[in-house]
mmCIF file of C-alpha atoms in Angstrom:
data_model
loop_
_atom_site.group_PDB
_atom_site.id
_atom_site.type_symbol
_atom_site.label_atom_id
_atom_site.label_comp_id
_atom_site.label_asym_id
_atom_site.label_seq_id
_atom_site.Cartn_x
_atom_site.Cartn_y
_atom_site.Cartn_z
ATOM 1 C CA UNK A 1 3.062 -3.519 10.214
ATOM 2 C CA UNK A 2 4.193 -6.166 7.734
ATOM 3 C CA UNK A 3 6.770 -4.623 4.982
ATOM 4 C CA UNK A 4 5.921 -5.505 1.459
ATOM 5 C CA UNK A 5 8.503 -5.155 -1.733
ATOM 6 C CA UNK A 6 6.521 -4.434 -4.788
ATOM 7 C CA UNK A 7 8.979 -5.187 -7.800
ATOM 8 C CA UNK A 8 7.954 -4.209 -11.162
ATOM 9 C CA UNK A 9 9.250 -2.014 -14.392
ATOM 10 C CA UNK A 10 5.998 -0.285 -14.621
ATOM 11 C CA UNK A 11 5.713 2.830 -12.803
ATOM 12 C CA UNK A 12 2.309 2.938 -13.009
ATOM 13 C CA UNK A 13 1.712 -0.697 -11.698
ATOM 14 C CA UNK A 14 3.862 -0.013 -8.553
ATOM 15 C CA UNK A 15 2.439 3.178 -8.134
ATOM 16 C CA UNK A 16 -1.240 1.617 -7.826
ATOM 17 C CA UNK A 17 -0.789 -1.632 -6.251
ATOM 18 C CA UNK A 18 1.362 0.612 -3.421
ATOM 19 C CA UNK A 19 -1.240 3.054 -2.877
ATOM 20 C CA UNK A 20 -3.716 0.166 -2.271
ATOM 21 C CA UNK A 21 -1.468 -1.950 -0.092
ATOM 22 C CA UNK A 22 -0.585 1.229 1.998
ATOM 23 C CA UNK A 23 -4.808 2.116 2.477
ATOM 24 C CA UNK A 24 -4.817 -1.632 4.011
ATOM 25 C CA UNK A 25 -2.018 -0.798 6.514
ATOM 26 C CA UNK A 26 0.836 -2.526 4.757
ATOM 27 C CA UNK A 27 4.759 -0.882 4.851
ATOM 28 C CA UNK A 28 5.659 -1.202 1.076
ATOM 29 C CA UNK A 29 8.624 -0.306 -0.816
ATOM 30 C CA UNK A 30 9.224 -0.820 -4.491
ATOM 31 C CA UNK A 31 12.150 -1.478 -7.108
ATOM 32 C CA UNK A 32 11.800 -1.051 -10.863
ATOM 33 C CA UNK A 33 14.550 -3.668 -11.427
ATOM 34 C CA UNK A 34 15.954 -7.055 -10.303
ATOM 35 C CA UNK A 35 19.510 -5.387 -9.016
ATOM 36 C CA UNK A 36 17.654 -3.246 -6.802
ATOM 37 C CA UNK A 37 15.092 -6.001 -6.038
ATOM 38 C CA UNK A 38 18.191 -8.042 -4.616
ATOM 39 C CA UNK A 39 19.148 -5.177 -2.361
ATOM 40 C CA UNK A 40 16.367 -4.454 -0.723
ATOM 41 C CA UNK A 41 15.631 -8.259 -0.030
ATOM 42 C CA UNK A 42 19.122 -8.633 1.309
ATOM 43 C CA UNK A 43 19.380 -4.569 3.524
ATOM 44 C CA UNK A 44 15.082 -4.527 4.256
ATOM 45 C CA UNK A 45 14.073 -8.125 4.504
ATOM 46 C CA UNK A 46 10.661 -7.542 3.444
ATOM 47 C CA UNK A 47 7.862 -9.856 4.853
ATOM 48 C CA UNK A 48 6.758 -10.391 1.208
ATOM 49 C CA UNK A 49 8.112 -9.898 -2.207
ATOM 50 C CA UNK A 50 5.465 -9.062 -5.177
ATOM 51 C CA UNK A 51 7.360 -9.470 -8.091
ATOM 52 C CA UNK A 52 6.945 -9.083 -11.886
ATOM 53 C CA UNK A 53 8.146 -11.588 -13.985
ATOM 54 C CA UNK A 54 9.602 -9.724 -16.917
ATOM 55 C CA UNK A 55 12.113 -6.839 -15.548
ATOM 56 C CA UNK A 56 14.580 -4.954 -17.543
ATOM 57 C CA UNK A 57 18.071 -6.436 -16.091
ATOM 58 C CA UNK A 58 16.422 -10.021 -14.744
ATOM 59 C CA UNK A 59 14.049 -12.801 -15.084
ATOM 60 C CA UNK A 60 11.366 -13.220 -12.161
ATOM 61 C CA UNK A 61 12.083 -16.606 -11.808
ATOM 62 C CA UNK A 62 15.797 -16.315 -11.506
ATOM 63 C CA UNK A 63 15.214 -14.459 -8.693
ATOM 64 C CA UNK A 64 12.994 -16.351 -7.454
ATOM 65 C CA UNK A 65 15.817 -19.158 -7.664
ATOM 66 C CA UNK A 66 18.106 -16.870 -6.117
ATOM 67 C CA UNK A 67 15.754 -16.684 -3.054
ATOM 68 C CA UNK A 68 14.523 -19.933 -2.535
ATOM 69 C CA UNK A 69 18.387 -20.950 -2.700
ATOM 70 C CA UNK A 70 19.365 -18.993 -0.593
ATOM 71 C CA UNK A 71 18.697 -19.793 3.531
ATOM 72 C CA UNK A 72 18.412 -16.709 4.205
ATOM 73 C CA UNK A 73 15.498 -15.907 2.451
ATOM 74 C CA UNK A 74 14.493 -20.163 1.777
ATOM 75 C CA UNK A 75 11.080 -19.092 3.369
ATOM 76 C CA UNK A 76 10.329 -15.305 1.874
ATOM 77 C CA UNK A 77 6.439 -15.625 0.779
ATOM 78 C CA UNK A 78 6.651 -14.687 -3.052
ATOM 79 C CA UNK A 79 3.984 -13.251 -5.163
ATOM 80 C CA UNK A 80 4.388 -13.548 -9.329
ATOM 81 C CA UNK A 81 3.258 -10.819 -10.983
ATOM 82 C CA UNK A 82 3.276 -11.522 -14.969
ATOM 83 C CA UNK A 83 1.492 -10.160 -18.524
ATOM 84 C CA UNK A 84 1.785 -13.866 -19.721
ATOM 85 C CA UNK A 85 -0.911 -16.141 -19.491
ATOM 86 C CA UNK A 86 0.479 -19.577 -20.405
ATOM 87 C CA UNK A 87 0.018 -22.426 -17.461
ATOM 88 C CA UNK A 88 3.468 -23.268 -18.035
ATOM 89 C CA UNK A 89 4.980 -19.939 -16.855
ATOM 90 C CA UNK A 90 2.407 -20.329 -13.901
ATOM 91 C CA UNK A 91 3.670 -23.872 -13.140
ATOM 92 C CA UNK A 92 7.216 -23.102 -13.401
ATOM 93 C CA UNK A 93 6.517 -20.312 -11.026
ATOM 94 C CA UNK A 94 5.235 -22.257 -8.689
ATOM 95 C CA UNK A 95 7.155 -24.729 -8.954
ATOM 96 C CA UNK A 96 10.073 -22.691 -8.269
ATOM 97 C CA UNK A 97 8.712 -21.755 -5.078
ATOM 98 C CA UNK A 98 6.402 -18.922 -5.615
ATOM 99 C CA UNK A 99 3.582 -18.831 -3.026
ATOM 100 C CA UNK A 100 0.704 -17.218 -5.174
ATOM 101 C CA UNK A 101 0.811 -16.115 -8.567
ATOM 102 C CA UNK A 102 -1.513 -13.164 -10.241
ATOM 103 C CA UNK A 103 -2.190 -12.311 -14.170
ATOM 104 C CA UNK A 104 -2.070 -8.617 -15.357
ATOM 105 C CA UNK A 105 -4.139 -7.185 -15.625
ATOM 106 C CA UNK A 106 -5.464 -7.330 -12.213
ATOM 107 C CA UNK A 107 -8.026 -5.855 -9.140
ATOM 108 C CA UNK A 108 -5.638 -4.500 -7.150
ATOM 109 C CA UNK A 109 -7.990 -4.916 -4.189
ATOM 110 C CA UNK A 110 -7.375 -8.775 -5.017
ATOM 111 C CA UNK A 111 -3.548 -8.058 -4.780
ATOM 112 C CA UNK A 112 -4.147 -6.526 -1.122
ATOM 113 C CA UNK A 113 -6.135 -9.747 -0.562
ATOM 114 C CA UNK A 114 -3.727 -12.222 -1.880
ATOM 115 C CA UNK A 115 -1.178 -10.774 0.356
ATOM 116 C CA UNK A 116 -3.003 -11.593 3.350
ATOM 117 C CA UNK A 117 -3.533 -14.734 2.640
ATOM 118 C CA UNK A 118 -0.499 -15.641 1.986
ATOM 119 C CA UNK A 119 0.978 -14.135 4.900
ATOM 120 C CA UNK A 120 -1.353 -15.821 7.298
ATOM 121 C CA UNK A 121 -0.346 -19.365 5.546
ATOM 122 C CA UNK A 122 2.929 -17.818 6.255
ATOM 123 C CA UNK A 123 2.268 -17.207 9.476
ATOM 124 C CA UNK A 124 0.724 -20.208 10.603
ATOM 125 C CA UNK A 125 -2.729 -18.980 10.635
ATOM 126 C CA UNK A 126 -1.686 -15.479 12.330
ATOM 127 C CA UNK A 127 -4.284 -12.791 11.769
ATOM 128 C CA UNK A 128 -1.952 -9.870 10.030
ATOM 129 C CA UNK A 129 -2.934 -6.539 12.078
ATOM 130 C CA UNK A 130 -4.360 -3.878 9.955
ATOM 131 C CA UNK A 131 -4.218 -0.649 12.512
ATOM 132 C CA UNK A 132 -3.081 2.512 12.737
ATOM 133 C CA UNK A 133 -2.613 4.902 16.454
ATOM 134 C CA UNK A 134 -1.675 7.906 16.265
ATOM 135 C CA UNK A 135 -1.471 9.539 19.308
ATOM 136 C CA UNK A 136 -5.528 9.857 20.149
ATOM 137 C CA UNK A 137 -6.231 8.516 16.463
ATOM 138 C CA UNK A 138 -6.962 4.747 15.754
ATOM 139 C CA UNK A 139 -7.814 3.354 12.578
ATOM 140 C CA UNK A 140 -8.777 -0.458 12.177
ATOM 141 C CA UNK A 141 -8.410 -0.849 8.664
ATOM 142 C CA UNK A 142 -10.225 -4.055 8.311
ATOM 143 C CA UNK A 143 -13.083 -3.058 10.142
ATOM 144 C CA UNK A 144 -13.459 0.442 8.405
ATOM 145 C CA UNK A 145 -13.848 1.787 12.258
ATOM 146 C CA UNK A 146 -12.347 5.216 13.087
ATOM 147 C CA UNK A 147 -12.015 6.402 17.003
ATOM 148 C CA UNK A 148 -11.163 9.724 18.051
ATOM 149 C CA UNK A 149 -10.164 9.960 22.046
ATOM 150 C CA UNK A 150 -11.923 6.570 22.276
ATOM 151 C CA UNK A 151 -15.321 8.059 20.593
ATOM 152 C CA UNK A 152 -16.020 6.357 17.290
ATOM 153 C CA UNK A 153 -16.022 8.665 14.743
ATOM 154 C CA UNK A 154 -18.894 8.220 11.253
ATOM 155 C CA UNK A 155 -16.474 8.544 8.362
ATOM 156 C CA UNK A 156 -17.142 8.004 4.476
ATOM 157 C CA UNK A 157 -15.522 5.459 2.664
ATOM 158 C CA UNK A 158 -13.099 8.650 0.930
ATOM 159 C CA UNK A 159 -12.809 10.630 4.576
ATOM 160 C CA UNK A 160 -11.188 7.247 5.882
ATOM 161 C CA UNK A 161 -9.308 6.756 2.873
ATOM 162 C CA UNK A 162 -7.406 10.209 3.242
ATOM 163 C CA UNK A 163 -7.357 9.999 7.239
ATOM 164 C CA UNK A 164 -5.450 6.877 6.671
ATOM 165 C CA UNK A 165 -2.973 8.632 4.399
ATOM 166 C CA UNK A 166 -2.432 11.316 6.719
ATOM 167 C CA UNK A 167 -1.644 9.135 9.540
ATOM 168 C CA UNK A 168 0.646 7.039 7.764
ATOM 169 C CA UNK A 169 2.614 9.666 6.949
ATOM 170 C CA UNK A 170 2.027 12.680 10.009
ATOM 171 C CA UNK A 171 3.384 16.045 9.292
ATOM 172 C CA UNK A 172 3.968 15.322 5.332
ATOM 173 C CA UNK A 173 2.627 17.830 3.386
ATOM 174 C CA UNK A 174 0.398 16.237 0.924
ATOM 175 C CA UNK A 175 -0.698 18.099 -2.716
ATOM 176 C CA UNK A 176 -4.449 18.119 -3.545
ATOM 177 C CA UNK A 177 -3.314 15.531 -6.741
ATOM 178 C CA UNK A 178 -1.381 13.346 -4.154
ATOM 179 C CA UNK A 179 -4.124 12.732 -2.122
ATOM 180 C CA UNK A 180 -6.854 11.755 -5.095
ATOM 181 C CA UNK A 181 -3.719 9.450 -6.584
ATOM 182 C CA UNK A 182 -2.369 8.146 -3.405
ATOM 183 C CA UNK A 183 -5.581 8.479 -0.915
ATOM 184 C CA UNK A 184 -8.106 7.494 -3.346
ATOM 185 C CA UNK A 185 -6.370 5.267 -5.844
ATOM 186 C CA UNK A 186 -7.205 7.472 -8.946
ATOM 187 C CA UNK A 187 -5.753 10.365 -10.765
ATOM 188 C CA UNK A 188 -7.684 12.896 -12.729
ATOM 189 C CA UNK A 189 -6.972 16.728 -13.644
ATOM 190 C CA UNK A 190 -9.296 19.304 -12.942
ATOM 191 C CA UNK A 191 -10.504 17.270 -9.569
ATOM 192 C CA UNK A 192 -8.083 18.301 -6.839
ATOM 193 C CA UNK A 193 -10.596 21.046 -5.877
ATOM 194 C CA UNK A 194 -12.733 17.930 -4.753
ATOM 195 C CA UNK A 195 -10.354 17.321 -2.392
ATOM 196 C CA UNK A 196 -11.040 20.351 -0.417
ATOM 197 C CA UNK A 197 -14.577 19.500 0.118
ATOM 198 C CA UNK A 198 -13.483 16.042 1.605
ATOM 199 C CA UNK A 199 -11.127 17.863 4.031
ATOM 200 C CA UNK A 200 -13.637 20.164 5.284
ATOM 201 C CA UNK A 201 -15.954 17.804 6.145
ATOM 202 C CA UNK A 202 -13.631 15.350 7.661
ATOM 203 C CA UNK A 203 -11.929 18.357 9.669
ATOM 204 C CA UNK A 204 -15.338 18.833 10.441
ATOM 205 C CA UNK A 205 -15.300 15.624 12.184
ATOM 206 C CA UNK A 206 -11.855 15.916 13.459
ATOM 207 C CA UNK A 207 -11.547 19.091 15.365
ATOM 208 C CA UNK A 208 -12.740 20.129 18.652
ATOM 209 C CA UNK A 209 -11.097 23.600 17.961
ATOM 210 C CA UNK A 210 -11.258 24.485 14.456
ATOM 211 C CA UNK A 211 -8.218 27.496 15.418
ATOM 212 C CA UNK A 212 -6.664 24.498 16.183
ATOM 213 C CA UNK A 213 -6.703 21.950 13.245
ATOM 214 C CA UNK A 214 -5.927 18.226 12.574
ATOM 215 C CA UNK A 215 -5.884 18.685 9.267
ATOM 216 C CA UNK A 216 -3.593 21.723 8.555
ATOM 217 C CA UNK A 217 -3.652 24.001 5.361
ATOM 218 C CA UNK A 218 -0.360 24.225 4.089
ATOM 219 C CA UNK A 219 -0.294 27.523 1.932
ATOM 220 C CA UNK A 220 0.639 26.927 -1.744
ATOM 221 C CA UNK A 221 0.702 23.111 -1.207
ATOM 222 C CA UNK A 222 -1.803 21.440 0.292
ATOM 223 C CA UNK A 223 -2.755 19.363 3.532
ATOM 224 C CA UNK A 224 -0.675 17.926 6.498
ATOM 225 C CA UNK A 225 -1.756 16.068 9.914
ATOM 226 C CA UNK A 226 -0.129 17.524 12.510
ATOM 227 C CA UNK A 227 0.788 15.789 15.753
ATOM 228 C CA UNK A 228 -2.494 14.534 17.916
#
């Protein structure tokens, strides 16, 4: 599972693009400044650094320098994230070294794809994996297939979307609002009740013995997956 840094001051930016790249199978972590962006490049060594331009304590490009200087991380794929939308900020970008380079605002869904690609020019060609197993659970997340014990399982585009959560993270308890924000990619009070009507009809789905759930109510909380 290739480990993405998402660097960028805006909570809510870092918040999205992560949910996305986590739906398409991607580890990511996330700083909201340059020192901690220099960290976790040096103590994680991320597969690929999305990074915003403008940060509170540094400039994207002087750490995109500091990278490309160093041999260590000479050959980290870099995606600029920026507001501005002068050429010359994109050529000095890439001139410094950065591998792609992506305007806000932005798809986010084009974010997820622009990290493949560049990872598979980083890679040679490589095809990056995009599955999950857990235990009797696999989920091909490019394919949008779901198996169950080897028997493929019908899901809805929001079932697989909170399956894949779930398996990401097994035995977190998740809140109804987590799982619309972080599952779905959208937050909006007054529809976490929703969420219980996806749950029952993907536990429907799911479970063999409904005494016995996948999907486990967690009183006063939420959901969790437990152990398959």
């Amino acid at each position: 599972m290739p480990a993405i840094l998402v660097v960028d001051d805006d909570p809510g930016i870092v918040r999205l693009v992560r949910s996305y790249l986590e739906q398409a199978g991607f580890k990511v972590q996330s700083a909201f400044d340059g020192a901690t962006a220099r960290r976790l490049i040096r103590t994680e060594r991320p597969d690929l650094v999305v990074l915003d331009l403008m940060l509170p304590d540094d400039d994207g490009f002087e750490i995109a320098r500091a990278l490309r200087s160093d041999p260590a991380t000479a050959n980290l794929p870099i995606i600029m994230l920026t507001a501005r939308v002068d050429d010359t900020d994109r050529i000095v970008g890439l001139e410094l070294g950065a591998d792609d380079y992506i305007v806000k605002p932005f798809n986010p869904r084009e974010v997820v794809a622009r990290v493949r690609a560049v990872l598979r020019r980083a890679g040679g060609g490589a095809v990056v994996r995009n599955r999950i197993e857990l235990g009797c659970l696999v989920l091909d997340l490019d394919a949008h297939q779901a198996w169950l014990a080897g028997h493929e399982l019908e899901l809805t585009p929001t079932e697989f979307a909170l399956l894949s959560l779930f398996m990401r993270y097994p035995g977190h308890a998740f809140t109804r609002a987590e799982l619309l924000e972080q599952g779905l990619g959208y937050a909006a009070t007054g529809l976490e009740r929703t969420v219980d009507s996806h749950i029952k009809n993907l536990r429907k789905k799911l479970d063999a013995d409904p005494a016995a759930p996948v999907i486990e109510t967690v009183y006063g909380v939420g959901y969790r997956l437990r152990n398959v």
